[in-house]
Amino acid sequence: SSIHTVDEAKKRGVELKYINTKDIENPEEYLISITSGERYNDVFVFAPVKEVVEQGDRILAKDGCLNFFAGPTDPKFSAMLNFYHVHYASTHIVGTSGGNTQDMIESLQMMEKNLINPAAMITHIGGLNSVVNTTLNLPKISGSKKLIYTNIEMELTAISDFKKKGKTDPLFTQLAKIVEKNNGLWSTEAEKHLLKNAKSI
């Protein structure tokens, strides 16, 4: 919610809501009420949990798509789906992002128009010396995309740790200030500062 803010979405004509259903007595009913009973055209499931998959299926609108974007480790993982709705309401399910070449072209065009910001996916920055360790331990490293600069020496560092590392390293002190004014995101300004001041290889 700090990266994709409600205010930023509003500027783009989108009503964005962040909802933690932990303390909601009937999450399914509440989520449907937000749509005035219309339900959802697209539901993304990011965890291989039977109950979550089934709940996602139940809040689909007519012709709604359930995107199961969560690779299960259990080869027997299963969940109940409403096939009445599959037949009569044309609900359907996919197991990937569903992106094709045209989608990639559209994404690039949206980036050019500043409609989406790919920097939101970047959580770690590192130099060439950090590649081997990062690759071998990738499943154990939290976060999203790791951006590696092949012409500098720098251990893989989470952007959220810049401020802490800045207490002993002036490079990170300035990087922390730059990303802080950019809503915590990596930026062209941060990149230029890094390449100018980091140890070259």
PDB file of C-alpha atoms in Angstrom:
ATOM      1  CA  SER A   1       0.000   0.000   0.000  1.00  0.00           C
ATOM      2  CA  SER A   2       3.005   2.295   0.362  1.00  0.00           C
ATOM      3  CA  ILE A   3       4.133   1.642  -3.218  1.00  0.00           C
ATOM      4  CA  HIS A   4       0.771   1.679  -4.997  1.00  0.00           C
ATOM      5  CA  THR A   5      -1.071   4.299  -2.984  1.00  0.00           C
ATOM      6  CA  VAL A   6      -4.796   5.012  -2.953  1.00  0.00           C
ATOM      7  CA  ASP A   7      -4.122   8.642  -3.885  1.00  0.00           C
ATOM      8  CA  GLU A   8      -1.952   7.701  -6.852  1.00  0.00           C
ATOM      9  CA  ALA A   9      -4.628   5.311  -8.124  1.00  0.00           C
ATOM     10  CA  LYS A  10      -7.277   8.016  -7.753  1.00  0.00           C
ATOM     11  CA  LYS A  11      -5.231  10.340  -9.976  1.00  0.00           C
ATOM     12  CA  ARG A  12      -5.480   7.664 -12.661  1.00  0.00           C
ATOM     13  CA  GLY A  13      -9.220   7.245 -12.252  1.00  0.00           C
ATOM     14  CA  VAL A  14      -9.012   4.013 -10.262  1.00  0.00           C
ATOM     15  CA  GLU A  15     -10.648   3.345  -6.902  1.00  0.00           C
ATOM     16  CA  LEU A  16      -8.081   1.227  -5.064  1.00  0.00           C
ATOM     17  CA  LYS A  17      -8.878  -0.551  -1.802  1.00  0.00           C
ATOM     18  CA  TYR A  18      -6.529  -2.493   0.475  1.00  0.00           C
ATOM     19  CA  ILE A  19      -8.495  -4.868   2.675  1.00  0.00           C
ATOM     20  CA  ASN A  20      -7.207  -7.148   5.412  1.00  0.00           C
ATOM     21  CA  THR A  21      -9.966  -9.721   5.892  1.00  0.00           C
ATOM     22  CA  LYS A  22      -8.325 -11.206   9.001  1.00  0.00           C
ATOM     23  CA  ASP A  23     -10.847  -9.678  11.411  1.00  0.00           C
ATOM     24  CA  ILE A  24     -13.860  -9.643   9.073  1.00  0.00           C
ATOM     25  CA  GLU A  25     -16.487 -12.178  10.141  1.00  0.00           C
ATOM     26  CA  ASN A  26     -17.603 -13.020   6.602  1.00  0.00           C
ATOM     27  CA  PRO A  27     -14.836 -12.001   4.155  1.00  0.00           C
ATOM     28  CA  GLU A  28     -16.621 -13.407   1.114  1.00  0.00           C
ATOM     29  CA  GLU A  29     -19.814 -11.480   1.810  1.00  0.00           C
ATOM     30  CA  TYR A  30     -17.856  -8.302   2.509  1.00  0.00           C
ATOM     31  CA  LEU A  31     -15.791  -8.543  -0.683  1.00  0.00           C
ATOM     32  CA  ILE A  32     -18.929  -9.037  -2.765  1.00  0.00           C
ATOM     33  CA  SER A  33     -20.637  -6.083  -1.056  1.00  0.00           C
ATOM     34  CA  ILE A  34     -17.858  -3.766  -2.267  1.00  0.00           C
ATOM     35  CA  THR A  35     -18.963  -4.490  -5.843  1.00  0.00           C
ATOM     36  CA  SER A  36     -22.649  -3.910  -4.987  1.00  0.00           C
ATOM     37  CA  GLY A  37     -23.215  -7.601  -5.600  1.00  0.00           C
ATOM     38  CA  GLU A  38     -21.645  -7.616  -9.062  1.00  0.00           C
ATOM     39  CA  ARG A  39     -18.632  -9.702  -7.958  1.00  0.00           C
ATOM     40  CA  TYR A  40     -15.216  -9.653  -9.670  1.00  0.00           C
ATOM     41  CA  ASN A  41     -14.096  -9.983 -13.286  1.00  0.00           C
ATOM     42  CA  ASP A  42     -10.601 -11.080 -12.244  1.00  0.00           C
ATOM     43  CA  VAL A  43      -9.462 -12.771  -9.041  1.00  0.00           C
ATOM     44  CA  PHE A  44      -5.788 -13.507  -8.414  1.00  0.00           C
ATOM     45  CA  VAL A  45      -4.838 -16.234  -5.934  1.00  0.00           C
ATOM     46  CA  PHE A  46      -1.244 -15.905  -4.738  1.00  0.00           C
ATOM     47  CA  ALA A  47      -1.150 -18.781  -2.240  1.00  0.00           C
ATOM     48  CA  PRO A  48      -1.805 -22.499  -2.843  1.00  0.00           C
ATOM     49  CA  VAL A  49      -4.430 -22.768  -0.108  1.00  0.00           C
ATOM     50  CA  LYS A  50      -7.586 -24.793  -0.843  1.00  0.00           C
ATOM     51  CA  GLU A  51      -9.912 -22.442   1.043  1.00  0.00           C
ATOM     52  CA  VAL A  52      -8.483 -19.365  -0.679  1.00  0.00           C
ATOM     53  CA  VAL A  53      -8.875 -20.899  -4.148  1.00  0.00           C
ATOM     54  CA  GLU A  54     -12.475 -21.869  -3.397  1.00  0.00           C
ATOM     55  CA  GLN A  55     -13.282 -18.436  -2.003  1.00  0.00           C
ATOM     56  CA  GLY A  56     -11.801 -16.859  -5.110  1.00  0.00           C
ATOM     57  CA  ASP A  57     -14.066 -19.021  -7.255  1.00  0.00           C
ATOM     58  CA  ARG A  58     -17.142 -17.977  -5.269  1.00  0.00           C
ATOM     59  CA  ILE A  59     -16.594 -14.246  -5.772  1.00  0.00           C
ATOM     60  CA  LEU A  60     -16.211 -14.431  -9.565  1.00  0.00           C
ATOM     61  CA  ALA A  61     -18.632 -12.482 -11.744  1.00  0.00           C
ATOM     62  CA  LYS A  62     -20.115 -13.758 -15.011  1.00  0.00           C
ATOM     63  CA  ASP A  63     -17.248 -14.582 -17.395  1.00  0.00           C
ATOM     64  CA  GLY A  64     -14.870 -14.014 -14.466  1.00  0.00           C
ATOM     65  CA  CYS A  65     -11.327 -15.356 -14.543  1.00  0.00           C
ATOM     66  CA  LEU A  66      -9.589 -16.958 -11.569  1.00  0.00           C
ATOM     67  CA  ASN A  67      -5.831 -16.609 -11.994  1.00  0.00           C
ATOM     68  CA  PHE A  68      -4.050 -19.200  -9.867  1.00  0.00           C
ATOM     69  CA  PHE A  69      -0.683 -17.455  -9.703  1.00  0.00           C
ATOM     70  CA  ALA A  70       0.790 -19.680  -6.979  1.00  0.00           C
ATOM     71  CA  GLY A  71       2.890 -22.708  -7.788  1.00  0.00           C
ATOM     72  CA  PRO A  72       1.969 -25.511  -5.350  1.00  0.00           C
ATOM     73  CA  THR A  73       4.641 -27.960  -4.192  1.00  0.00           C
ATOM     74  CA  ASP A  74       2.120 -30.719  -3.485  1.00  0.00           C
ATOM     75  CA  PRO A  75       1.404 -32.634  -6.742  1.00  0.00           C
ATOM     76  CA  LYS A  76      -1.974 -33.662  -5.286  1.00  0.00           C
ATOM     77  CA  PHE A  77      -3.079 -30.120  -4.426  1.00  0.00           C
ATOM     78  CA  SER A  78      -6.754 -29.772  -5.332  1.00  0.00           C
ATOM     79  CA  ALA A  79      -9.702 -27.499  -4.657  1.00  0.00           C
ATOM     80  CA  MET A  80     -13.444 -27.540  -5.403  1.00  0.00           C
ATOM     81  CA  LEU A  81     -14.671 -25.348  -8.261  1.00  0.00           C
ATOM     82  CA  ASN A  82     -18.285 -24.547  -9.096  1.00  0.00           C
ATOM     83  CA  PHE A  83     -18.851 -26.164 -12.493  1.00  0.00           C
ATOM     84  CA  TYR A  84     -22.422 -24.898 -12.633  1.00  0.00           C
ATOM     85  CA  HIS A  85     -20.896 -21.437 -12.942  1.00  0.00           C
ATOM     86  CA  VAL A  86     -18.322 -22.724 -15.434  1.00  0.00           C
ATOM     87  CA  HIS A  87     -21.176 -23.886 -17.667  1.00  0.00           C
ATOM     88  CA  TYR A  88     -23.777 -21.165 -17.123  1.00  0.00           C
ATOM     89  CA  ALA A  89     -21.707 -18.135 -16.080  1.00  0.00           C
ATOM     90  CA  SER A  90     -18.629 -18.881 -18.204  1.00  0.00           C
ATOM     91  CA  THR A  91     -16.247 -18.593 -15.244  1.00  0.00           C
ATOM     92  CA  HIS A  92     -12.775 -19.908 -16.036  1.00  0.00           C
ATOM     93  CA  ILE A  93      -9.326 -20.445 -14.568  1.00  0.00           C
ATOM     94  CA  VAL A  94      -5.745 -19.919 -15.723  1.00  0.00           C
ATOM     95  CA  GLY A  95      -2.485 -20.899 -14.066  1.00  0.00           C
ATOM     96  CA  THR A  96      -0.139 -18.229 -15.414  1.00  0.00           C
ATOM     97  CA  SER A  97      -0.034 -14.487 -15.980  1.00  0.00           C
ATOM     98  CA  GLY A  98      -1.567 -15.218 -19.369  1.00  0.00           C
ATOM     99  CA  GLY A  99       0.767 -12.722 -21.011  1.00  0.00           C
ATOM    100  CA  ASN A 100       1.523 -12.993 -24.720  1.00  0.00           C
ATOM    101  CA  THR A 101       3.641 -10.944 -27.136  1.00  0.00           C
ATOM    102  CA  GLN A 102       0.918  -8.335 -27.600  1.00  0.00           C
ATOM    103  CA  ASP A 103       0.589  -7.985 -23.816  1.00  0.00           C
ATOM    104  CA  MET A 104       4.341  -7.358 -23.575  1.00  0.00           C
ATOM    105  CA  ILE A 105       4.129  -4.675 -26.267  1.00  0.00           C
ATOM    106  CA  GLU A 106       1.208  -3.049 -24.455  1.00  0.00           C
ATOM    107  CA  SER A 107       3.141  -3.136 -21.155  1.00  0.00           C
ATOM    108  CA  LEU A 108       6.111  -1.374 -22.751  1.00  0.00           C
ATOM    109  CA  GLN A 109       3.813   1.252 -24.247  1.00  0.00           C
ATOM    110  CA  MET A 110       2.233   1.839 -20.837  1.00  0.00           C
ATOM    111  CA  MET A 111       5.696   2.242 -19.303  1.00  0.00           C
ATOM    112  CA  GLU A 112       6.568   4.822 -21.965  1.00  0.00           C
ATOM    113  CA  LYS A 113       3.438   6.778 -21.030  1.00  0.00           C
ATOM    114  CA  ASN A 114       4.231   6.475 -17.287  1.00  0.00           C
ATOM    115  CA  LEU A 115       0.998   4.575 -16.703  1.00  0.00           C
ATOM    116  CA  ILE A 116       2.876   1.786 -14.914  1.00  0.00           C
ATOM    117  CA  ASN A 117       6.203   1.895 -13.105  1.00  0.00           C
ATOM    118  CA  PRO A 118       8.368  -1.245 -13.396  1.00  0.00           C
ATOM    119  CA  ALA A 119      10.543   0.043 -10.538  1.00  0.00           C
ATOM    120  CA  ALA A 120       7.818  -1.157  -8.174  1.00  0.00           C
ATOM    121  CA  MET A 121       9.031  -4.718  -8.814  1.00  0.00           C
ATOM    122  CA  ILE A 122      12.634  -4.043  -7.773  1.00  0.00           C
ATOM    123  CA  THR A 123      13.400  -4.837  -4.126  1.00  0.00           C
ATOM    124  CA  HIS A 124      17.163  -5.496  -4.132  1.00  0.00           C
ATOM    125  CA  ILE A 125      20.241  -3.943  -5.736  1.00  0.00           C
ATOM    126  CA  GLY A 126      23.629  -5.613  -6.149  1.00  0.00           C
ATOM    127  CA  GLY A 127      26.892  -5.701  -8.073  1.00  0.00           C
ATOM    128  CA  LEU A 128      28.513  -8.390 -10.213  1.00  0.00           C
ATOM    129  CA  ASN A 129      30.220  -9.922  -7.171  1.00  0.00           C
ATOM    130  CA  SER A 130      26.826 -10.770  -5.648  1.00  0.00           C
ATOM    131  CA  VAL A 131      25.494 -12.753  -8.630  1.00  0.00           C
ATOM    132  CA  VAL A 132      26.666 -16.247  -7.662  1.00  0.00           C
ATOM    133  CA  ASN A 133      25.436 -16.103  -4.072  1.00  0.00           C
ATOM    134  CA  THR A 134      22.161 -14.478  -5.128  1.00  0.00           C
ATOM    135  CA  THR A 135      21.513 -17.111  -7.799  1.00  0.00           C
ATOM    136  CA  LEU A 136      22.276 -20.041  -5.497  1.00  0.00           C
ATOM    137  CA  ASN A 137      20.124 -18.672  -2.675  1.00  0.00           C
ATOM    138  CA  LEU A 138      17.333 -17.029  -4.661  1.00  0.00           C
ATOM    139  CA  PRO A 139      14.514 -19.135  -3.145  1.00  0.00           C
ATOM    140  CA  LYS A 140      15.642 -18.067   0.343  1.00  0.00           C
ATOM    141  CA  ILE A 141      15.822 -14.337  -0.448  1.00  0.00           C
ATOM    142  CA  SER A 142      12.583 -12.477   0.152  1.00  0.00           C
ATOM    143  CA  GLY A 143      11.239  -9.721  -2.046  1.00  0.00           C
ATOM    144  CA  SER A 144      10.779  -9.475  -5.778  1.00  0.00           C
ATOM    145  CA  LYS A 145      13.216  -8.555  -8.564  1.00  0.00           C
ATOM    146  CA  LYS A 146      16.946  -8.306  -7.884  1.00  0.00           C
ATOM    147  CA  LEU A 147      18.656  -5.686 -10.058  1.00  0.00           C
ATOM    148  CA  ILE A 148      22.336  -6.407 -10.717  1.00  0.00           C
ATOM    149  CA  TYR A 149      24.825  -3.864 -12.060  1.00  0.00           C
ATOM    150  CA  THR A 150      27.624  -5.791 -13.743  1.00  0.00           C
ATOM    151  CA  ASN A 151      30.173  -2.964 -13.661  1.00  0.00           C
ATOM    152  CA  ILE A 152      30.246  -2.379  -9.888  1.00  0.00           C
ATOM    153  CA  GLU A 153      31.096  -4.259  -6.701  1.00  0.00           C
ATOM    154  CA  MET A 154      28.271  -4.308  -4.164  1.00  0.00           C
ATOM    155  CA  GLU A 155      26.712  -7.006  -2.027  1.00  0.00           C
ATOM    156  CA  LEU A 156      23.041  -7.654  -2.706  1.00  0.00           C
ATOM    157  CA  THR A 157      21.118  -5.177  -0.570  1.00  0.00           C
ATOM    158  CA  ALA A 158      17.400  -4.711  -0.025  1.00  0.00           C
ATOM    159  CA  ILE A 159      16.255  -1.171  -0.826  1.00  0.00           C
ATOM    160  CA  SER A 160      14.460  -1.184   2.523  1.00  0.00           C
ATOM    161  CA  ASP A 161      17.860  -1.699   4.222  1.00  0.00           C
ATOM    162  CA  PHE A 162      19.552   1.330   2.639  1.00  0.00           C
ATOM    163  CA  LYS A 163      18.851   3.576   5.619  1.00  0.00           C
ATOM    164  CA  LYS A 164      20.279   1.047   8.080  1.00  0.00           C
ATOM    165  CA  LYS A 165      23.416   0.516   5.982  1.00  0.00           C
ATOM    166  CA  GLY A 166      23.696   4.271   5.605  1.00  0.00           C
ATOM    167  CA  LYS A 167      24.682   4.533   9.265  1.00  0.00           C
ATOM    168  CA  THR A 168      28.128   3.216   8.344  1.00  0.00           C
ATOM    169  CA  ASP A 169      28.302   3.760   4.583  1.00  0.00           C
ATOM    170  CA  PRO A 170      27.786   7.245   3.063  1.00  0.00           C
ATOM    171  CA  LEU A 171      26.861   5.723  -0.309  1.00  0.00           C
ATOM    172  CA  PHE A 172      23.769   4.162   1.235  1.00  0.00           C
ATOM    173  CA  THR A 173      23.021   7.311   3.230  1.00  0.00           C
ATOM    174  CA  GLN A 174      22.463   9.220   0.005  1.00  0.00           C
ATOM    175  CA  LEU A 175      20.750   6.324  -1.778  1.00  0.00           C
ATOM    176  CA  ALA A 176      18.292   6.063   1.121  1.00  0.00           C
ATOM    177  CA  LYS A 177      17.444   9.762   0.777  1.00  0.00           C
ATOM    178  CA  ILE A 178      16.924   9.432  -2.970  1.00  0.00           C
ATOM    179  CA  VAL A 179      14.609   6.419  -2.797  1.00  0.00           C
ATOM    180  CA  GLU A 180      12.730   7.871   0.171  1.00  0.00           C
ATOM    181  CA  LYS A 181      11.615  10.881  -1.855  1.00  0.00           C
ATOM    182  CA  ASN A 182      10.594   8.479  -4.645  1.00  0.00           C
ATOM    183  CA  ASN A 183       8.102   6.571  -2.486  1.00  0.00           C
ATOM    184  CA  GLY A 184      10.699   3.932  -1.583  1.00  0.00           C
ATOM    185  CA  LEU A 185      11.290   2.960  -5.208  1.00  0.00           C
ATOM    186  CA  TRP A 186      14.466   2.624  -7.232  1.00  0.00           C
ATOM    187  CA  SER A 187      14.863   5.429  -9.762  1.00  0.00           C
ATOM    188  CA  THR A 188      17.045   6.890 -12.497  1.00  0.00           C
ATOM    189  CA  GLU A 189      18.464   9.361  -9.985  1.00  0.00           C
ATOM    190  CA  ALA A 190      19.393   6.535  -7.610  1.00  0.00           C
ATOM    191  CA  GLU A 191      20.987   4.575 -10.443  1.00  0.00           C
ATOM    192  CA  LYS A 192      23.096   7.528 -11.577  1.00  0.00           C
ATOM    193  CA  HIS A 193      24.281   8.158  -8.017  1.00  0.00           C
ATOM    194  CA  LEU A 194      25.145   4.485  -7.536  1.00  0.00           C
ATOM    195  CA  LEU A 195      27.102   4.173 -10.775  1.00  0.00           C
ATOM    196  CA  LYS A 196      28.984   7.386 -10.084  1.00  0.00           C
ATOM    197  CA  ASN A 197      29.967   6.522  -6.504  1.00  0.00           C
ATOM    198  CA  ALA A 198      30.083   2.728  -6.168  1.00  0.00           C
ATOM    199  CA  LYS A 199      33.312   0.750  -6.455  1.00  0.00           C
ATOM    200  CA  SER A 200      33.931  -0.158 -10.100  1.00  0.00           C
ATOM    201  CA  ILE A 201      34.958  -3.610 -11.269  1.00  0.00           C
TER     202      ILE A 201
END
